[in-house]
Amino acid sequence: MAKVSPSVLSADFAKLGEDCRKVLDAGADMIHFDVMDGDFVDNISIGIPVLQCLKAALPDAYMDVHLMITDPLRYVKEFADAGADCISFHVEAASDILATIAAIDALQKDAGLVVNPNTPVESAFPYLDDLALVLVMGVVPGHGGQAFRPETLDKIRALRSECDRRGLSTDISVDGGVKLSTTAPQCVEAGATILVAGSAIFGADDIAAAGAEFKKI
Ligand code: DX5
Ligand code: ZN
């Protein structure tokens, strides 16, 4: 059974804590916290103070932080101190990938590497032994509610087979365009172990019910 990580990007930020509690109670395994800087991506979202408040409100929630920012190493410590449990950063954004992974490890947080649609998934292979997860983007990051790119499935398969070949239990996460009855089961079939879903959960009329349905995949 895949783990479910609802993305707060589609949440009603006026009641963020309450709605995150609802999806966690409905069975979500973690909360996906999307950070955008208006530089690495063309949008600006939320950051350190919001994470701090959310973690204080939900101390037991595993915070799956997705940094869509330039030079992530600069901010690793602040996000760890604010309550991140996993810090994922983009292979395209980091000037020193090994140093960034080492900084996350030193703070005893899980490290994740993210691969954009136009980046070969093989770019994550040199770092696989040191990562808790690889996040494969199903859309160009920056906005929720976009259509899943079907070629993402081949990238998940290639990553699955490389992890299996090396005997690694690295999580394979997929983010962007993940929908309940179409792309989510396809991603699991291809080898994904974490489903990130924003509009399909926080955009649903009944977010608890949507979260619970994802857990059944
Ligand atoms: C994309 C973000 C995603 C986004 C997914 O830039 O990283 O986490 O919220 O949204 P949906 O599930 O609506 O594609
Ligand atoms: Zn994300």
PDB file of C-alpha atoms and ligand atoms in Angstrom:
ATOM      1  CA  MET A   1       0.000   0.000   0.000  1.00  0.00           C
ATOM      2  CA  ALA A   2       1.402   3.398  -0.975  1.00  0.00           C
ATOM      3  CA  LYS A   3       1.845   6.172   1.542  1.00  0.00           C
ATOM      4  CA  VAL A   4      -0.265   9.291   0.988  1.00  0.00           C
ATOM      5  CA  SER A   5       1.152  12.799   1.303  1.00  0.00           C
ATOM      6  CA  PRO A   6      -1.521  15.489   0.769  1.00  0.00           C
ATOM      7  CA  SER A   7      -0.016  18.687  -0.642  1.00  0.00           C
ATOM      8  CA  VAL A   8      -1.037  21.835   1.217  1.00  0.00           C
ATOM      9  CA  LEU A   9      -0.692  23.905  -1.944  1.00  0.00           C
ATOM     10  CA  SER A  10      -4.402  23.387  -2.644  1.00  0.00           C
ATOM     11  CA  ALA A  11      -5.446  23.885   0.992  1.00  0.00           C
ATOM     12  CA  ASP A  12      -7.492  26.717   2.414  1.00  0.00           C
ATOM     13  CA  PHE A  13      -4.655  28.466   4.244  1.00  0.00           C
ATOM     14  CA  ALA A  14      -7.110  30.168   6.599  1.00  0.00           C
ATOM     15  CA  LYS A  15      -7.781  26.767   8.166  1.00  0.00           C
ATOM     16  CA  LEU A  16      -4.584  24.916   7.398  1.00  0.00           C
ATOM     17  CA  GLY A  17      -4.103  23.204  10.762  1.00  0.00           C
ATOM     18  CA  GLU A  18      -7.693  22.023  10.978  1.00  0.00           C
ATOM     19  CA  ASP A  19      -7.711  20.633   7.418  1.00  0.00           C
ATOM     20  CA  CYS A  20      -4.344  18.904   7.847  1.00  0.00           C
ATOM     21  CA  ARG A  21      -5.707  17.260  11.008  1.00  0.00           C
ATOM     22  CA  LYS A  22      -8.698  16.002   8.992  1.00  0.00           C
ATOM     23  CA  VAL A  23      -6.557  14.308   6.329  1.00  0.00           C
ATOM     24  CA  LEU A  24      -4.228  12.803   8.929  1.00  0.00           C
ATOM     25  CA  ASP A  25      -7.177  11.424  10.877  1.00  0.00           C
ATOM     26  CA  ALA A  26      -8.483   9.984   7.591  1.00  0.00           C
ATOM     27  CA  GLY A  27      -5.245   8.010   7.163  1.00  0.00           C
ATOM     28  CA  ALA A  28      -2.757  10.290   5.379  1.00  0.00           C
ATOM     29  CA  ASP A  29       0.796   9.312   6.304  1.00  0.00           C
ATOM     30  CA  MET A  30       2.339  12.774   6.192  1.00  0.00           C
ATOM     31  CA  ILE A  31       1.820  16.359   5.074  1.00  0.00           C
ATOM     32  CA  HIS A  32       3.476  17.612   1.872  1.00  0.00           C
ATOM     33  CA  PHE A  33       4.591  21.209   2.438  1.00  0.00           C
ATOM     34  CA  ASP A  34       5.354  23.056  -0.815  1.00  0.00           C
ATOM     35  CA  VAL A  35       7.835  25.930  -0.599  1.00  0.00           C
ATOM     36  CA  MET A  36       8.286  28.207  -3.655  1.00  0.00           C
ATOM     37  CA  ASP A  37      10.586  31.197  -3.924  1.00  0.00           C
ATOM     38  CA  GLY A  38       9.473  32.975  -7.105  1.00  0.00           C
ATOM     39  CA  ASP A  39      12.926  32.285  -8.555  1.00  0.00           C
ATOM     40  CA  PHE A  40      13.408  28.550  -9.060  1.00  0.00           C
ATOM     41  CA  VAL A  41       9.701  28.431  -9.930  1.00  0.00           C
ATOM     42  CA  ASP A  42       7.451  31.263 -11.099  1.00  0.00           C
ATOM     43  CA  ASN A  43       5.257  31.246  -8.012  1.00  0.00           C
ATOM     44  CA  ILE A  44       5.597  32.099  -4.325  1.00  0.00           C
ATOM     45  CA  SER A  45       3.874  29.986  -1.673  1.00  0.00           C
ATOM     46  CA  ILE A  46       4.624  29.556   2.019  1.00  0.00           C
ATOM     47  CA  GLY A  47       7.739  29.160   4.098  1.00  0.00           C
ATOM     48  CA  ILE A  48       9.441  28.852   7.462  1.00  0.00           C
ATOM     49  CA  PRO A  49       7.000  30.642   9.848  1.00  0.00           C
ATOM     50  CA  VAL A  50       4.004  28.734   8.438  1.00  0.00           C
ATOM     51  CA  LEU A  51       5.819  25.412   8.833  1.00  0.00           C
ATOM     52  CA  GLN A  52       6.711  26.341  12.399  1.00  0.00           C
ATOM     53  CA  CYS A  53       3.066  27.065  13.272  1.00  0.00           C
ATOM     54  CA  LEU A  54       1.779  23.950  11.520  1.00  0.00           C
ATOM     55  CA  LYS A  55       4.294  21.686  13.274  1.00  0.00           C
ATOM     56  CA  ALA A  56       3.409  23.277  16.627  1.00  0.00           C
ATOM     57  CA  ALA A  57      -0.280  22.580  15.951  1.00  0.00           C
ATOM     58  CA  LEU A  58       0.392  19.016  14.710  1.00  0.00           C
ATOM     59  CA  PRO A  59       3.534  17.859  16.520  1.00  0.00           C
ATOM     60  CA  ASP A  60       3.077  14.205  15.551  1.00  0.00           C
ATOM     61  CA  ALA A  61       2.636  14.880  11.830  1.00  0.00           C
ATOM     62  CA  TYR A  62       5.552  13.893   9.597  1.00  0.00           C
ATOM     63  CA  MET A  63       6.336  17.018   7.557  1.00  0.00           C
ATOM     64  CA  ASP A  64       7.384  16.156   3.992  1.00  0.00           C
ATOM     65  CA  VAL A  65       8.902  19.474   2.892  1.00  0.00           C
ATOM     66  CA  HIS A  66       9.362  20.073  -0.849  1.00  0.00           C
ATOM     67  CA  LEU A  67      11.751  22.955  -1.472  1.00  0.00           C
ATOM     68  CA  MET A  68      11.225  24.528  -4.900  1.00  0.00           C
ATOM     69  CA  ILE A  69      13.896  27.105  -4.211  1.00  0.00           C
ATOM     70  CA  THR A  70      17.259  28.146  -5.595  1.00  0.00           C
ATOM     71  CA  ASP A  71      20.290  27.183  -3.479  1.00  0.00           C
ATOM     72  CA  PRO A  72      18.428  24.976  -0.974  1.00  0.00           C
ATOM     73  CA  LEU A  73      21.540  24.424   1.173  1.00  0.00           C
ATOM     74  CA  ARG A  74      21.167  27.977   2.498  1.00  0.00           C
ATOM     75  CA  TYR A  75      17.844  27.132   4.133  1.00  0.00           C
ATOM     76  CA  VAL A  76      18.181  23.507   5.216  1.00  0.00           C
ATOM     77  CA  LYS A  77      18.826  24.329   8.879  1.00  0.00           C
ATOM     78  CA  GLU A  78      15.937  26.786   9.132  1.00  0.00           C
ATOM     79  CA  PHE A  79      13.475  24.289   7.691  1.00  0.00           C
ATOM     80  CA  ALA A  80      14.789  21.532   9.953  1.00  0.00           C
ATOM     81  CA  ASP A  81      14.448  23.785  12.999  1.00  0.00           C
ATOM     82  CA  ALA A  82      10.934  24.790  11.901  1.00  0.00           C
ATOM     83  CA  GLY A  83       9.762  21.169  11.942  1.00  0.00           C
ATOM     84  CA  ALA A  84      10.623  19.464   8.659  1.00  0.00           C
ATOM     85  CA  ASP A  85      11.024  15.686   8.986  1.00  0.00           C
ATOM     86  CA  CYS A  86      12.019  15.177   5.368  1.00  0.00           C
ATOM     87  CA  ILE A  87      13.637  17.860   3.221  1.00  0.00           C
ATOM     88  CA  SER A  88      13.473  17.336  -0.541  1.00  0.00           C
ATOM     89  CA  PHE A  89      15.281  19.657  -2.928  1.00  0.00           C
ATOM     90  CA  HIS A  90      15.644  19.809  -6.696  1.00  0.00           C
ATOM     91  CA  VAL A  91      18.577  18.282  -8.510  1.00  0.00           C
ATOM     92  CA  GLU A  92      18.305  21.296 -10.869  1.00  0.00           C
ATOM     93  CA  ALA A  93      18.486  23.843  -8.026  1.00  0.00           C
ATOM     94  CA  ALA A  94      21.391  22.741  -5.861  1.00  0.00           C
ATOM     95  CA  SER A  95      24.936  23.852  -6.549  1.00  0.00           C
ATOM     96  CA  ASP A  96      26.348  21.069  -4.363  1.00  0.00           C
ATOM     97  CA  ILE A  97      24.032  18.078  -4.101  1.00  0.00           C
ATOM     98  CA  LEU A  98      26.275  15.984  -1.849  1.00  0.00           C
ATOM     99  CA  ALA A  99      26.825  18.872   0.570  1.00  0.00           C
ATOM    100  CA  THR A 100      23.076  19.495   0.719  1.00  0.00           C
ATOM    101  CA  ILE A 101      22.334  15.831   1.461  1.00  0.00           C
ATOM    102  CA  ALA A 102      25.093  15.829   4.105  1.00  0.00           C
ATOM    103  CA  ALA A 103      23.633  18.945   5.764  1.00  0.00           C
ATOM    104  CA  ILE A 104      20.182  17.321   5.941  1.00  0.00           C
ATOM    105  CA  ASP A 105      21.689  14.103   7.348  1.00  0.00           C
ATOM    106  CA  ALA A 106      23.668  16.036   9.953  1.00  0.00           C
ATOM    107  CA  LEU A 107      20.395  17.515  11.201  1.00  0.00           C
ATOM    108  CA  GLN A 108      19.002  13.954  11.422  1.00  0.00           C
ATOM    109  CA  LYS A 109      16.310  14.592   8.845  1.00  0.00           C
ATOM    110  CA  ASP A 110      15.420  12.460   5.833  1.00  0.00           C
ATOM    111  CA  ALA A 111      16.869  13.700   2.545  1.00  0.00           C
ATOM    112  CA  GLY A 112      14.952  13.666  -0.730  1.00  0.00           C
ATOM    113  CA  LEU A 113      16.015  14.609  -4.240  1.00  0.00           C
ATOM    114  CA  VAL A 114      13.453  15.911  -6.751  1.00  0.00           C
ATOM    115  CA  VAL A 115      13.602  15.472 -10.526  1.00  0.00           C
ATOM    116  CA  ASN A 116      11.680  17.785 -12.878  1.00  0.00           C
ATOM    117  CA  PRO A 117       9.809  16.524 -15.969  1.00  0.00           C
ATOM    118  CA  ASN A 118      12.567  17.611 -18.356  1.00  0.00           C
ATOM    119  CA  THR A 119      15.385  16.151 -16.258  1.00  0.00           C
ATOM    120  CA  PRO A 120      16.381  12.501 -16.739  1.00  0.00           C
ATOM    121  CA  VAL A 121      15.634  10.423 -13.651  1.00  0.00           C
ATOM    122  CA  GLU A 122      19.130   8.945 -13.995  1.00  0.00           C
ATOM    123  CA  SER A 123      20.453  12.260 -12.638  1.00  0.00           C
ATOM    124  CA  ALA A 124      19.388  10.998  -9.178  1.00  0.00           C
ATOM    125  CA  PHE A 125      21.177   7.633  -9.504  1.00  0.00           C
ATOM    126  CA  PRO A 126      24.609   8.753  -8.214  1.00  0.00           C
ATOM    127  CA  TYR A 127      22.976   9.811  -4.922  1.00  0.00           C
ATOM    128  CA  LEU A 128      20.525   6.945  -4.385  1.00  0.00           C
ATOM    129  CA  ASP A 129      22.505   5.295  -1.573  1.00  0.00           C
ATOM    130  CA  ASP A 130      22.260   8.486   0.507  1.00  0.00           C
ATOM    131  CA  LEU A 131      18.610   9.359  -0.034  1.00  0.00           C
ATOM    132  CA  ALA A 132      15.439   8.485   1.870  1.00  0.00           C
ATOM    133  CA  LEU A 133      13.376   9.306  -1.209  1.00  0.00           C
ATOM    134  CA  VAL A 134      13.430  10.409  -4.799  1.00  0.00           C
ATOM    135  CA  LEU A 135      10.522  12.606  -5.824  1.00  0.00           C
ATOM    136  CA  VAL A 136       9.555  12.383  -9.485  1.00  0.00           C
ATOM    137  CA  MET A 137       7.599  15.403 -10.693  1.00  0.00           C
ATOM    138  CA  GLY A 138       4.563  14.624 -12.836  1.00  0.00           C
ATOM    139  CA  VAL A 139       4.210  18.306 -13.807  1.00  0.00           C
ATOM    140  CA  VAL A 140       6.469  21.349 -14.124  1.00  0.00           C
ATOM    141  CA  PRO A 141       6.483  22.603 -10.523  1.00  0.00           C
ATOM    142  CA  GLY A 142       4.924  25.909  -9.536  1.00  0.00           C
ATOM    143  CA  HIS A 143       1.181  25.376  -9.619  1.00  0.00           C
ATOM    144  CA  GLY A 144      -1.366  22.833  -8.452  1.00  0.00           C
ATOM    145  CA  GLY A 145      -4.059  21.341 -10.653  1.00  0.00           C
ATOM    146  CA  GLN A 146      -1.962  20.620 -13.784  1.00  0.00           C
ATOM    147  CA  ALA A 147      -2.270  17.517 -15.965  1.00  0.00           C
ATOM    148  CA  PHE A 148       0.053  14.575 -15.255  1.00  0.00           C
ATOM    149  CA  ARG A 149       2.709  13.949 -17.902  1.00  0.00           C
ATOM    150  CA  PRO A 150       2.396  10.298 -18.935  1.00  0.00           C
ATOM    151  CA  GLU A 151       6.152   9.903 -19.550  1.00  0.00           C
ATOM    152  CA  THR A 152       6.545  10.190 -15.758  1.00  0.00           C
ATOM    153  CA  LEU A 153       5.498   6.539 -15.484  1.00  0.00           C
ATOM    154  CA  ASP A 154       8.593   5.367 -17.397  1.00  0.00           C
ATOM    155  CA  LYS A 155      10.781   7.444 -15.080  1.00  0.00           C
ATOM    156  CA  ILE A 156       9.189   5.794 -12.039  1.00  0.00           C
ATOM    157  CA  ARG A 157       9.746   2.355 -13.611  1.00  0.00           C
ATOM    158  CA  ALA A 158      13.408   3.118 -14.340  1.00  0.00           C
ATOM    159  CA  LEU A 159      13.935   4.314 -10.778  1.00  0.00           C
ATOM    160  CA  ARG A 160      12.107   1.302  -9.335  1.00  0.00           C
ATOM    161  CA  SER A 161      14.267  -1.078 -11.288  1.00  0.00           C
ATOM    162  CA  GLU A 162      17.505   0.699 -10.280  1.00  0.00           C
ATOM    163  CA  CYS A 163      16.498   0.652  -6.586  1.00  0.00           C
ATOM    164  CA  ASP A 164      15.578  -3.037  -6.851  1.00  0.00           C
ATOM    165  CA  ARG A 165      18.823  -3.836  -8.658  1.00  0.00           C
ATOM    166  CA  ARG A 166      20.782  -2.241  -5.806  1.00  0.00           C
ATOM    167  CA  GLY A 167      18.556  -3.711  -3.090  1.00  0.00           C
ATOM    168  CA  LEU A 168      17.570  -0.243  -1.852  1.00  0.00           C
ATOM    169  CA  SER A 169      14.336   0.531  -0.038  1.00  0.00           C
ATOM    170  CA  THR A 170      14.422   4.205  -1.096  1.00  0.00           C
ATOM    171  CA  ASP A 171      10.920   5.655  -1.304  1.00  0.00           C
ATOM    172  CA  ILE A 172       9.744   6.692  -4.756  1.00  0.00           C
ATOM    173  CA  SER A 173       7.418   9.645  -4.497  1.00  0.00           C
ATOM    174  CA  VAL A 174       5.391  11.210  -7.299  1.00  0.00           C
ATOM    175  CA  ASP A 175       4.042  14.757  -7.244  1.00  0.00           C
ATOM    176  CA  GLY A 176       1.785  16.632  -9.654  1.00  0.00           C
ATOM    177  CA  GLY A 177      -1.374  15.504 -11.425  1.00  0.00           C
ATOM    178  CA  VAL A 178      -1.865  12.502  -9.143  1.00  0.00           C
ATOM    179  CA  LYS A 179      -5.578  11.649  -9.287  1.00  0.00           C
ATOM    180  CA  LEU A 180      -7.508   8.971  -7.457  1.00  0.00           C
ATOM    181  CA  SER A 181      -8.848   6.659 -10.132  1.00  0.00           C
ATOM    182  CA  THR A 182      -6.435   7.337 -13.002  1.00  0.00           C
ATOM    183  CA  THR A 183      -2.830   8.375 -12.442  1.00  0.00           C
ATOM    184  CA  ALA A 184      -2.482   7.312  -8.774  1.00  0.00           C
ATOM    185  CA  PRO A 185      -2.983   3.575  -9.434  1.00  0.00           C
ATOM    186  CA  GLN A 186      -0.769   3.821 -12.546  1.00  0.00           C
ATOM    187  CA  CYS A 187       2.037   5.360 -10.461  1.00  0.00           C
ATOM    188  CA  VAL A 188       1.741   2.640  -7.805  1.00  0.00           C
ATOM    189  CA  GLU A 189       1.775  -0.017 -10.511  1.00  0.00           C
ATOM    190  CA  ALA A 190       4.963   1.572 -11.928  1.00  0.00           C
ATOM    191  CA  GLY A 191       6.622   1.394  -8.513  1.00  0.00           C
ATOM    192  CA  ALA A 192       5.801   4.596  -6.606  1.00  0.00           C
ATOM    193  CA  THR A 193       5.605   4.229  -2.821  1.00  0.00           C
ATOM    194  CA  ILE A 194       4.429   7.755  -1.915  1.00  0.00           C
ATOM    195  CA  LEU A 195       1.571   9.577  -3.649  1.00  0.00           C
ATOM    196  CA  VAL A 196       1.567  13.361  -3.313  1.00  0.00           C
ATOM    197  CA  ALA A 197      -1.833  14.836  -4.115  1.00  0.00           C
ATOM    198  CA  GLY A 198      -2.909  18.448  -3.777  1.00  0.00           C
ATOM    199  CA  SER A 199      -6.059  19.358  -5.702  1.00  0.00           C
ATOM    200  CA  ALA A 200      -7.339  15.749  -5.566  1.00  0.00           C
ATOM    201  CA  ILE A 201      -7.422  15.891  -1.741  1.00  0.00           C
ATOM    202  CA  PHE A 202      -7.464  19.481  -0.459  1.00  0.00           C
ATOM    203  CA  GLY A 203      -9.499  20.567  -3.481  1.00  0.00           C
ATOM    204  CA  ALA A 204     -12.186  17.909  -2.883  1.00  0.00           C
ATOM    205  CA  ASP A 205     -15.563  18.755  -1.360  1.00  0.00           C
ATOM    206  CA  ASP A 206     -14.904  16.234   1.405  1.00  0.00           C
ATOM    207  CA  ILE A 207     -11.161  16.261   2.046  1.00  0.00           C
ATOM    208  CA  ALA A 208     -11.288  13.528   4.699  1.00  0.00           C
ATOM    209  CA  ALA A 209     -13.147  11.179   2.350  1.00  0.00           C
ATOM    210  CA  ALA A 210     -10.722  11.950  -0.503  1.00  0.00           C
ATOM    211  CA  GLY A 211      -7.739  11.264   1.759  1.00  0.00           C
ATOM    212  CA  ALA A 212      -9.267   7.973   2.909  1.00  0.00           C
ATOM    213  CA  GLU A 213      -9.908   6.864  -0.707  1.00  0.00           C
ATOM    214  CA  PHE A 214      -6.251   7.460  -1.593  1.00  0.00           C
ATOM    215  CA  LYS A 215      -5.211   5.139   1.230  1.00  0.00           C
ATOM    216  CA  LYS A 216      -7.154   2.308  -0.425  1.00  0.00           C
ATOM    217  CA  ILE A 217      -5.051   2.406  -3.621  1.00  0.00           C
TER     218      ILE A 217
HETATM  219  C1  DX5 B   1       3.632  21.427  -7.795  1.00  0.00           C
HETATM  220  C2  DX5 B   1       3.697  21.078  -6.314  1.00  0.00           C
HETATM  221  C3  DX5 B   1       2.746  20.009  -5.979  1.00  0.00           C
HETATM  222  C4  DX5 B   1       1.328  20.412  -6.209  1.00  0.00           C
HETATM  223  C5  DX5 B   1       0.560  19.226  -6.661  1.00  0.00           C
HETATM  224  O1  DX5 B   1       4.325  22.549  -8.044  1.00  0.00           O
HETATM  225  O2  DX5 B   1       4.986  20.654  -5.953  1.00  0.00           O
HETATM  226  O3  DX5 B   1       2.945  19.458  -4.696  1.00  0.00           O
HETATM  227  O4  DX5 B   1       0.712  20.956  -5.113  1.00  0.00           O
HETATM  228  O5  DX5 B   1      -0.719  19.619  -6.941  1.00  0.00           O
HETATM  229  P1  DX5 B   1      -1.742  18.701  -7.741  1.00  0.00           P
HETATM  230  O6  DX5 B   1      -1.856  17.416  -6.961  1.00  0.00           O
HETATM  231  O7  DX5 B   1      -2.969  19.495  -7.763  1.00  0.00           O
HETATM  232  O8  DX5 B   1      -1.129  18.473  -9.083  1.00  0.00           O
HETATM  233 ZN    ZN B   2       5.235  19.333  -4.098  1.00  0.00          ZN
END
